[in-house]
Tab-separated table of C-alpha atoms in Angstrom:
chain	number	residue	atom	x	y	z
A	4	UNK	CA	131.531	170.163	158.844
A	5	UNK	CA	129.068	169.836	161.674
A	6	UNK	CA	125.338	170.438	161.073
A	7	UNK	CA	122.842	170.273	163.919
A	8	UNK	CA	119.274	171.216	164.807
A	9	UNK	CA	118.223	172.925	167.998
A	10	UNK	CA	114.483	172.737	168.618
A	11	UNK	CA	113.142	175.985	170.039
A	12	UNK	CA	109.681	174.483	170.468
A	13	UNK	CA	107.375	172.115	168.529
A	14	UNK	CA	106.891	174.702	165.765
A	15	UNK	CA	110.421	175.904	165.002
A	16	UNK	CA	114.108	175.250	165.351
A	17	UNK	CA	117.554	176.540	164.413
A	18	UNK	CA	119.818	174.658	162.025
A	19	UNK	CA	123.462	175.455	162.778
A	20	UNK	CA	126.293	174.818	160.289
A	21	UNK	CA	129.856	174.909	161.634
A	22	UNK	CA	132.452	175.220	158.869
A	23	UNK	CA	136.205	174.856	159.385
A	24	UNK	CA	139.030	175.641	156.959
A	25	UNK	CA	139.447	171.997	155.962
A	26	UNK	CA	135.883	172.004	154.608
A	27	UNK	CA	136.571	174.631	151.976
A	28	UNK	CA	140.342	175.051	151.520
A	29	UNK	CA	140.730	172.633	148.584
A	30	UNK	CA	137.693	174.072	146.788
A	31	UNK	CA	138.981	177.637	147.175
A	32	UNK	CA	142.440	176.612	145.962
A	33	UNK	CA	140.988	174.854	142.912
A	34	UNK	CA	138.808	177.834	142.064
A	35	UNK	CA	141.748	180.247	142.400
A	36	UNK	CA	143.860	178.086	140.049
A	37	UNK	CA	141.004	178.305	137.546
A	38	UNK	CA	140.986	182.096	137.918
A	39	UNK	CA	144.750	182.143	137.391
A	40	UNK	CA	144.400	180.299	134.088
A	41	UNK	CA	141.892	182.880	132.839
A	42	UNK	CA	143.262	186.056	134.447
A	43	UNK	CA	144.272	188.757	131.980
A	44	UNK	CA	146.687	191.048	133.879
A	45	UNK	CA	148.910	193.591	132.099
A	46	UNK	CA	152.560	192.562	132.228
A	47	UNK	CA	151.841	188.852	132.587
A	48	UNK	CA	151.120	186.158	130.067
A	49	UNK	CA	147.739	184.443	130.516
A	50	UNK	CA	148.093	181.661	133.061
A	51	UNK	CA	151.368	183.035	134.449
A	52	UNK	CA	150.028	185.575	136.962
A	53	UNK	CA	151.601	184.929	140.398
A	54	UNK	CA	149.221	183.038	142.705
A	55	UNK	CA	149.783	185.630	145.430
A	56	UNK	CA	148.451	188.332	143.146
A	57	UNK	CA	145.495	186.122	142.156
A	58	UNK	CA	144.651	185.545	145.817
A	59	UNK	CA	144.867	189.253	146.526
A	60	UNK	CA	142.608	190.073	143.562
A	61	UNK	CA	140.052	187.248	143.827
A	62	UNK	CA	140.619	185.487	147.133
A	63	UNK	CA	137.777	187.002	149.151
A	64	UNK	CA	135.305	186.708	146.283
A	65	UNK	CA	136.144	183.016	145.791
A	66	UNK	CA	136.033	182.318	149.539
A	67	UNK	CA	132.580	183.863	149.892
A	68	UNK	CA	131.298	181.996	146.856
A	69	UNK	CA	132.583	178.601	148.026
A	70	UNK	CA	131.321	179.129	151.578
A	71	UNK	CA	127.854	180.044	150.230
A	72	UNK	CA	127.814	176.886	148.103
A	73	UNK	CA	128.787	174.752	151.102
A	74	UNK	CA	126.135	176.334	153.286
A	75	UNK	CA	123.361	175.918	150.718
A	76	UNK	CA	124.225	172.326	149.777
A	77	UNK	CA	124.717	171.089	153.340
A	78	UNK	CA	121.687	172.920	154.721
A	79	UNK	CA	119.299	171.278	152.259
A	80	UNK	CA	121.099	167.926	152.437
A	81	UNK	CA	120.589	167.943	156.212
A	82	UNK	CA	116.896	168.810	155.870
A	83	UNK	CA	116.375	166.073	153.281
A	84	UNK	CA	118.421	163.363	155.019
A	85	UNK	CA	116.807	164.022	158.396
A	86	UNK	CA	113.354	164.244	156.800
A	87	UNK	CA	112.602	167.593	158.379
A	88	UNK	CA	109.130	168.668	157.291
A	89	UNK	CA	109.709	172.398	157.087
A	90	UNK	CA	107.280	175.084	155.986
A	91	UNK	CA	108.431	177.712	153.532
A	92	UNK	CA	112.215	178.155	153.324
A	93	UNK	CA	115.014	178.379	155.931
A	94	UNK	CA	115.585	181.999	156.983
A	95	UNK	CA	118.801	183.608	158.297
A	96	UNK	CA	118.614	183.582	162.093
A	97	UNK	CA	118.238	187.007	163.704
A	98	UNK	CA	119.230	186.151	167.308
A	99	UNK	CA	122.009	183.559	167.462
A	100	UNK	CA	123.862	184.329	164.234
A	101	UNK	CA	127.355	185.634	165.049
A	102	UNK	CA	128.985	188.380	163.014
A	103	UNK	CA	131.097	187.015	160.159
A	104	UNK	CA	134.335	188.555	158.879
A	105	UNK	CA	135.693	186.872	155.757
A	106	UNK	CA	138.947	188.874	156.022
A	107	UNK	CA	139.974	187.524	159.408
A	108	UNK	CA	138.044	184.291	160.091
A	109	UNK	CA	138.969	180.777	159.023
A	110	UNK	CA	136.097	179.017	160.793
A	111	UNK	CA	132.492	180.073	160.304
A	112	UNK	CA	129.132	179.439	161.914
A	113	UNK	CA	125.799	179.965	160.167
A	114	UNK	CA	122.383	179.738	161.807
A	115	UNK	CA	119.027	179.357	160.031
A	116	UNK	CA	115.520	179.491	161.440
A	117	UNK	CA	113.176	176.768	160.187
A	118	UNK	CA	109.421	176.540	160.686
A	119	UNK	CA	108.447	172.936	161.390
A	120	UNK	CA	105.218	171.371	160.176
A	121	UNK	CA	103.055	170.018	162.998
A	122	UNK	CA	102.625	166.292	163.465
A	123	UNK	CA	99.242	165.115	162.240
A	124	UNK	CA	97.344	161.995	163.227
A	125	UNK	CA	93.883	161.328	161.843
A	126	UNK	CA	91.651	158.344	162.515
A	127	UNK	CA	88.510	157.835	160.434
A	128	UNK	CA	85.720	155.276	160.653
A	129	UNK	CA	82.323	154.473	159.185
A	130	UNK	CA	80.836	156.514	162.034
A	131	UNK	CA	82.078	159.585	160.148
A	132	UNK	CA	79.553	160.660	157.539
A	133	UNK	CA	80.302	162.889	154.528
A	134	UNK	CA	77.801	163.897	151.814
A	135	UNK	CA	78.476	162.623	148.312
A	136	UNK	CA	76.488	164.276	145.529
A	137	UNK	CA	75.618	162.020	142.637
A	138	UNK	CA	74.168	163.741	139.589
A	139	UNK	CA	70.990	162.063	138.425
A	140	UNK	CA	71.147	161.551	134.667
A	141	UNK	CA	67.425	161.646	133.880
A	142	UNK	CA	65.663	160.865	130.592
A	143	UNK	CA	65.191	164.542	129.766
A	144	UNK	CA	68.942	165.105	129.986
A	145	UNK	CA	69.619	162.068	127.796
A	146	UNK	CA	67.027	163.193	125.228
A	147	UNK	CA	68.672	166.612	125.035
A	148	UNK	CA	72.031	164.974	124.426
A	149	UNK	CA	70.520	162.757	121.728
A	150	UNK	CA	69.103	165.860	120.036
A	151	UNK	CA	72.494	167.546	120.286
A	152	UNK	CA	74.181	164.602	118.562
A	153	UNK	CA	71.488	164.549	115.863
A	154	UNK	CA	72.125	168.252	115.279
A	155	UNK	CA	75.942	167.911	115.339
A	156	UNK	CA	75.930	165.071	112.821
A	157	UNK	CA	73.116	166.469	110.702
A	158	UNK	CA	73.338	167.655	107.081
A	159	UNK	CA	72.471	170.775	105.089
A	160	UNK	CA	69.979	170.574	102.233
A	161	UNK	CA	69.097	173.075	99.508
A	162	UNK	CA	65.357	173.844	99.606
A	163	UNK	CA	62.908	175.962	97.614
A	164	UNK	CA	61.183	178.053	100.315
A	165	UNK	CA	62.224	179.779	103.542
A	166	UNK	CA	61.577	178.699	107.113
A	167	UNK	CA	62.608	180.581	110.252
A	168	UNK	CA	65.826	178.638	110.941
A	169	UNK	CA	67.010	178.500	107.321
A	170	UNK	CA	70.115	180.224	105.974
A	171	UNK	CA	69.136	182.622	103.187
A	172	UNK	CA	71.736	183.818	100.702
A	173	UNK	CA	71.365	186.356	97.911
A	174	UNK	CA	72.018	189.860	96.591
A	175	UNK	CA	70.997	192.924	98.594
A	176	UNK	CA	70.525	196.329	96.923
A	177	UNK	CA	69.606	199.702	98.434
A	178	UNK	CA	66.299	201.093	97.126
A	179	UNK	CA	65.088	204.601	96.291
A	180	UNK	CA	61.498	205.277	95.169
A	181	UNK	CA	60.956	201.572	94.501
A	182	UNK	CA	64.068	201.112	92.327
A	183	UNK	CA	67.751	200.390	92.940
A	184	UNK	CA	69.425	203.543	94.225
A	185	UNK	CA	72.107	204.961	91.949
A	186	UNK	CA	75.460	204.509	93.706
A	187	UNK	CA	73.667	202.821	96.583
A	188	UNK	CA	74.818	199.893	98.691
A	189	UNK	CA	74.937	196.533	96.919
A	190	UNK	CA	76.018	193.348	98.694
A	191	UNK	CA	76.445	190.150	96.757
A	192	UNK	CA	76.365	186.867	98.686
A	193	UNK	CA	74.611	188.530	101.610
A	194	UNK	CA	73.488	186.067	104.273
A	195	UNK	CA	70.773	186.168	106.934
A	196	UNK	CA	68.678	183.853	109.074
A	197	UNK	CA	65.059	184.950	109.650
A	198	UNK	CA	65.181	183.684	113.251
A	199	UNK	CA	67.619	186.504	114.115
A	200	UNK	CA	65.426	189.260	112.669
A	201	UNK	CA	63.994	191.100	115.679
A	202	UNK	CA	61.009	192.857	114.108
A	203	UNK	CA	58.207	190.341	113.541
A	204	UNK	CA	56.709	192.182	110.546
A	205	UNK	CA	60.063	192.263	108.741
A	206	UNK	CA	60.717	188.620	109.628
A	207	UNK	CA	57.321	187.611	108.200
A	208	UNK	CA	58.373	188.901	104.762
A	209	UNK	CA	60.908	186.082	104.504
A	210	UNK	CA	58.900	183.200	105.940
A	211	UNK	CA	57.513	181.173	103.020
A	212	UNK	CA	59.403	183.210	100.383
A	213	UNK	CA	60.542	181.200	97.368
A	214	UNK	CA	64.007	180.782	95.914
A	215	UNK	CA	64.713	183.402	93.171
A	216	UNK	CA	62.020	185.723	94.557
A	217	UNK	CA	62.770	189.311	95.629
A	218	UNK	CA	61.907	190.591	99.099
A	219	UNK	CA	61.825	194.290	99.951
A	220	UNK	CA	62.573	194.920	103.617
A	221	UNK	CA	64.066	197.516	105.939
A	222	UNK	CA	67.304	196.387	107.709
A	223	UNK	CA	67.070	199.232	110.217
A	224	UNK	CA	63.611	198.074	111.306
A	225	UNK	CA	64.512	194.385	111.011
A	226	UNK	CA	67.378	194.661	113.479
A	227	UNK	CA	65.847	197.489	115.513
A	228	UNK	CA	68.743	199.827	114.805
A	229	UNK	CA	71.443	197.446	116.159
A	230	UNK	CA	74.546	198.980	114.572
A	231	UNK	CA	76.828	195.951	114.837
A	232	UNK	CA	74.314	193.593	113.182
A	233	UNK	CA	73.354	196.024	110.412
A	234	UNK	CA	77.006	196.904	109.697
A	235	UNK	CA	77.907	193.214	109.460
A	236	UNK	CA	74.963	192.412	107.197
A	237	UNK	CA	75.513	195.348	104.793
A	238	UNK	CA	79.327	195.238	105.067
A	239	UNK	CA	79.645	198.897	106.054
A	240	UNK	CA	81.326	200.711	108.930
A	241	UNK	CA	79.298	201.043	112.141
A	242	UNK	CA	79.610	204.817	111.892
A	243	UNK	CA	77.640	204.757	108.621
A	244	UNK	CA	74.713	202.741	109.962
A	245	UNK	CA	72.817	205.684	111.492
A	246	UNK	CA	72.311	207.152	108.003
A	247	UNK	CA	70.848	203.936	106.565
A	248	UNK	CA	67.119	203.941	107.222
A	249	UNK	CA	65.562	203.050	103.867
A	250	UNK	CA	64.400	199.852	102.183
A	251	UNK	CA	66.586	197.210	100.526
A	252	UNK	CA	65.742	194.461	98.075
A	253	UNK	CA	66.910	190.896	98.764
A	254	UNK	CA	67.008	188.580	95.737
A	255	UNK	CA	67.054	185.061	97.165
A	256	UNK	CA	69.618	182.863	95.411
A	257	UNK	CA	69.907	179.964	97.890
A	258	UNK	CA	67.950	178.588	100.834
A	259	UNK	CA	69.881	176.150	103.038
A	260	UNK	CA	68.174	174.085	105.725
A	261	UNK	CA	69.809	172.034	108.445
A	262	UNK	CA	68.385	168.572	108.826
A	263	UNK	CA	69.062	166.551	111.977
A	264	UNK	CA	70.649	163.146	111.564
A	265	UNK	CA	68.261	160.229	111.900
A	266	UNK	CA	68.396	158.116	115.040
A	267	UNK	CA	69.869	155.044	113.365
A	268	UNK	CA	72.981	152.863	113.190
A	269	UNK	CA	74.864	155.469	111.154
A	270	UNK	CA	74.504	157.994	113.985
A	271	UNK	CA	75.356	155.379	116.643
A	272	UNK	CA	78.596	154.578	114.793
A	273	UNK	CA	79.548	158.228	114.346
A	274	UNK	CA	79.133	158.969	118.054
A	275	UNK	CA	80.554	155.821	119.676
A	276	UNK	CA	82.410	153.995	116.915
A	277	UNK	CA	81.491	151.183	114.561
A	278	UNK	CA	79.289	148.557	116.151
A	279	UNK	CA	79.787	149.715	119.769
A	280	UNK	CA	76.035	150.116	120.157
A	281	UNK	CA	73.384	148.609	117.920
A	282	UNK	CA	70.058	149.902	119.245
A	283	UNK	CA	68.426	153.087	120.489
A	284	UNK	CA	68.292	151.668	124.024
A	285	UNK	CA	72.026	150.843	124.003
A	286	UNK	CA	72.738	154.285	122.528
A	287	UNK	CA	70.913	156.057	125.353
A	288	UNK	CA	72.500	153.834	128.013
A	289	UNK	CA	75.935	154.637	126.601
A	290	UNK	CA	75.111	158.348	126.735
A	291	UNK	CA	74.021	157.927	130.356
A	292	UNK	CA	77.404	156.321	131.169
A	293	UNK	CA	79.327	159.062	129.369
A	294	UNK	CA	77.442	161.845	131.150
A	295	UNK	CA	77.901	160.170	134.537
A	296	UNK	CA	81.633	159.811	133.844
A	297	UNK	CA	81.875	163.538	133.101
A	298	UNK	CA	80.341	164.417	136.474
A	299	UNK	CA	82.402	161.989	138.599
A	300	UNK	CA	85.527	164.208	138.952
A	301	UNK	CA	83.316	167.139	139.992
A	302	UNK	CA	81.462	164.934	142.507
A	303	UNK	CA	84.793	163.806	143.967
A	304	UNK	CA	86.010	167.396	144.178
A	305	UNK	CA	82.844	168.439	146.013
A	306	UNK	CA	83.271	165.410	148.294
A	307	UNK	CA	86.783	166.577	149.226
A	308	UNK	CA	85.498	170.092	149.878
A	309	UNK	CA	82.836	168.703	152.218
A	310	UNK	CA	85.328	166.329	153.883
A	311	UNK	CA	87.612	169.245	154.690
A	312	UNK	CA	85.793	170.284	157.882
A	313	UNK	CA	85.771	166.705	159.168
A	314	UNK	CA	89.492	166.215	158.491
A	315	UNK	CA	90.453	169.537	160.068
A	316	UNK	CA	88.368	168.644	163.119
A	317	UNK	CA	89.997	165.192	163.347
A	318	UNK	CA	93.471	166.729	163.116
A	319	UNK	CA	92.762	168.844	166.195
A	320	UNK	CA	94.551	172.051	167.128
A	321	UNK	CA	97.677	172.535	165.004
A	322	UNK	CA	100.377	174.973	166.113
A	323	UNK	CA	102.500	177.040	163.697
A	324	UNK	CA	105.496	179.344	164.031
A	325	UNK	CA	103.548	182.487	163.167
A	326	UNK	CA	106.523	184.845	163.357
A	327	UNK	CA	108.652	182.742	160.970
A	328	UNK	CA	105.837	182.100	158.495
A	329	UNK	CA	105.022	185.805	158.322
A	330	UNK	CA	108.707	186.624	157.789
A	331	UNK	CA	108.909	184.064	154.988
A	332	UNK	CA	105.693	185.290	153.319
A	333	UNK	CA	107.062	188.836	153.351
A	334	UNK	CA	110.318	187.740	151.719
A	335	UNK	CA	108.798	185.228	149.277
A	336	UNK	CA	106.674	187.798	147.437
A	337	UNK	CA	107.892	191.346	146.985
A	338	UNK	CA	104.289	192.504	146.520
A	339	UNK	CA	103.421	191.435	150.054
A	340	UNK	CA	103.290	193.944	152.869
A	341	UNK	CA	103.197	193.356	156.608
A	342	UNK	CA	99.638	194.720	156.728
A	343	UNK	CA	98.480	192.489	153.881
A	344	UNK	CA	100.033	189.384	155.468
A	345	UNK	CA	98.476	190.168	158.861
A	346	UNK	CA	95.080	190.495	157.186
A	347	UNK	CA	95.329	187.308	155.109
A	348	UNK	CA	97.212	185.143	157.635
A	349	UNK	CA	94.122	183.396	159.142
A	350	UNK	CA	92.976	182.264	155.680
A	351	UNK	CA	96.519	181.241	154.718
A	352	UNK	CA	96.787	179.066	157.845
A	353	UNK	CA	93.412	177.424	157.197
A	354	UNK	CA	94.498	176.520	153.657
A	355	UNK	CA	97.882	175.352	154.942
A	356	UNK	CA	96.250	173.094	157.547
A	357	UNK	CA	94.173	171.311	154.913
A	358	UNK	CA	97.132	171.012	152.538
A	359	UNK	CA	99.252	169.417	155.285
A	360	UNK	CA	96.396	167.071	156.213
A	361	UNK	CA	96.076	165.928	152.593
A	362	UNK	CA	99.833	165.434	152.282
A	363	UNK	CA	99.875	163.461	155.532
A	364	UNK	CA	97.081	161.124	154.398
A	365	UNK	CA	98.740	160.593	151.031
A	366	UNK	CA	102.099	159.807	152.665
A	367	UNK	CA	100.798	157.633	155.529
A	368	UNK	CA	98.660	155.506	153.215
A	369	UNK	CA	101.069	155.208	150.315
A	370	UNK	CA	98.760	156.939	147.841
A	371	UNK	CA	101.455	157.332	145.226
A	372	UNK	CA	100.799	158.788	141.795
A	373	UNK	CA	102.844	156.922	139.188
A	374	UNK	CA	103.627	157.963	135.597
A	375	UNK	CA	100.879	155.622	134.395
A	376	UNK	CA	98.352	157.439	136.625
A	377	UNK	CA	99.384	160.810	135.185
A	378	UNK	CA	99.153	159.543	131.594
A	379	UNK	CA	95.755	157.957	132.279
A	380	UNK	CA	94.441	161.167	133.843
A	381	UNK	CA	95.747	163.233	130.909
A	382	UNK	CA	93.952	160.894	128.485
A	383	UNK	CA	90.728	161.357	130.420
A	384	UNK	CA	91.191	165.125	130.249
A	385	UNK	CA	91.701	164.805	126.500
A	386	UNK	CA	88.646	162.546	126.184
A	387	UNK	CA	86.519	165.066	128.093
A	388	UNK	CA	87.694	167.877	125.817
A	389	UNK	CA	86.778	165.880	122.699
A	390	UNK	CA	83.424	164.984	124.282
A	391	UNK	CA	82.548	168.681	124.557
A	392	UNK	CA	82.467	168.699	120.751
A	393	UNK	CA	80.412	165.504	120.534
A	394	UNK	CA	83.425	163.318	119.717
A	395	UNK	CA	83.017	160.242	121.897
A	396	UNK	CA	84.722	157.642	119.698
A	397	UNK	CA	88.222	159.118	119.532
A	398	UNK	CA	90.799	156.362	118.772
A	399	UNK	CA	93.099	155.380	121.635
A	400	UNK	CA	96.258	156.430	119.774
A	401	UNK	CA	94.814	159.894	119.112
A	402	UNK	CA	93.942	160.288	122.807
A	403	UNK	CA	97.444	159.134	123.807
A	404	UNK	CA	99.154	161.619	121.475
A	405	UNK	CA	96.871	164.454	122.568
A	406	UNK	CA	97.599	163.590	126.207
A	407	UNK	CA	101.353	163.734	125.546
A	408	UNK	CA	100.960	167.216	124.078
A	409	UNK	CA	98.970	168.303	127.144
A	410	UNK	CA	101.718	167.085	129.473
A	411	UNK	CA	104.431	169.071	127.672
A	412	UNK	CA	103.203	172.219	129.401
A	413	UNK	CA	104.797	172.338	132.881
A	414	UNK	CA	101.902	174.187	134.480
A	415	UNK	CA	99.352	171.787	132.985
A	416	UNK	CA	101.485	168.815	134.044
A	417	UNK	CA	101.593	170.035	137.660
A	418	UNK	CA	97.849	170.667	137.616
A	419	UNK	CA	97.187	167.128	136.376
A	420	UNK	CA	99.527	165.667	139.020
A	421	UNK	CA	97.659	167.585	141.731
A	422	UNK	CA	94.300	166.420	140.393
A	423	UNK	CA	95.506	162.811	140.140
A	424	UNK	CA	96.650	162.960	143.777
A	425	UNK	CA	93.286	164.357	144.851
A	426	UNK	CA	91.526	161.604	142.900
A	427	UNK	CA	93.512	158.974	144.824
A	428	UNK	CA	92.800	160.802	148.061
A	429	UNK	CA	89.051	160.961	147.335
A	430	UNK	CA	89.018	157.262	146.451
A	431	UNK	CA	90.746	156.359	149.726
A	432	UNK	CA	88.484	158.607	151.810
A	433	UNK	CA	85.343	157.109	150.278
A	434	UNK	CA	86.453	153.748	151.628
A	435	UNK	CA	87.036	155.075	155.152
A	436	UNK	CA	83.864	157.052	155.898
A	437	UNK	CA	80.129	156.583	155.487
A	438	UNK	CA	78.915	158.210	152.282
A	439	UNK	CA	75.684	160.127	152.643
A	440	UNK	CA	74.759	159.801	148.966
A	441	UNK	CA	72.448	162.502	147.664
A	442	UNK	CA	71.005	162.418	144.148
A	443	UNK	CA	70.719	165.867	142.587
A	444	UNK	CA	69.900	167.367	139.217
A	445	UNK	CA	72.698	169.013	137.188
A	446	UNK	CA	71.289	172.465	138.068
A	447	UNK	CA	71.158	171.609	141.778
A	448	UNK	CA	74.703	170.269	141.588
A	449	UNK	CA	76.029	173.405	139.886
A	450	UNK	CA	74.369	175.598	142.531
A	451	UNK	CA	76.339	173.780	145.228
A	452	UNK	CA	79.485	175.462	143.934
A	453	UNK	CA	77.870	178.892	144.177
A	454	UNK	CA	77.305	178.615	147.918
């Protein structure tokens, strides 16, 4: 078999495959013998059907199948072995492809159009400046995180009187003329928090109330007619709420108050592990490091976004085989239309340019992502997820097992590989250009992504 490439121009070419009988004859013969063994033809025992009859019945089908296999295998082998950087997929040629007749031909010729990726050469230096946004972890932010940890690791105490943020539990009974209503609504183990009562006068009835005392209040007024909240509190259907406008008694059985954890060694150990930090200063410094670590991937991502214009400019004008790419886009997604592709093509090309630039930099500079890099990145993803729940001292074996579970999902695995590649790319770029470091607050940083 002969496979060759004819360059039409710098953006596209035609791969031609010339197949002669010797390339496929043995494969067709072997396949037909297999068909003969399985053929179930009336009047013949299985495996004893004359080969001539088998060829007449299955010959063309087998020939077409074997030729298609040869074409597919050799086409992609040629692309891979010759390191052709093609865009999209090879497409059947519409100009040079000769008509094929499987009934009469023994030799065949197949032609495929291929869109070729442009050559890219980028040179960077310290004269190139790119902004790098570093989130300033100020004392206010650290104090808020300390308070969050104190709240997360706090405890609940039973108390004797009610404050606004307490959890109040008791029995609620519908009233009529100052007494329990016959057949009225009764809810045992009803729960409320005064801080969520909207009407200030109704809220005030609970503030300072003692355990075992009875409060008379109006749920409809307390929650300003909010059907969902009233229905949940009284355990009735929302449709019934509009008819409930009277008073209810609330006999307080329990008052539970959340108490923040003290800022001491016990809290330090719960957050970061036994003995990792031993003072308030070390605790806050460790929090600063953890918060900074959480922002680094986002800072690198923003850095890559800002570096995009510079890299595209350095790459210069890149030419593409527009006709082939549009043909491939139309075939690749059945939801696409010619009009839709024409409209979106400029954006598609801009994204493609940057993707090719990134791939070129990664390849030219050997920025390989190994299995160890993927596992490490997955563990950091796991660590960040635990950190969202205030768990900063997760054992290494737990992180490793959680990371393995994350990587079992193919889509998640590919996403992590892509992010690990971009991390390597960002690291390399930071060493090539001048970083225009800008310190920003978390709010200022978040607004950068809204622009």
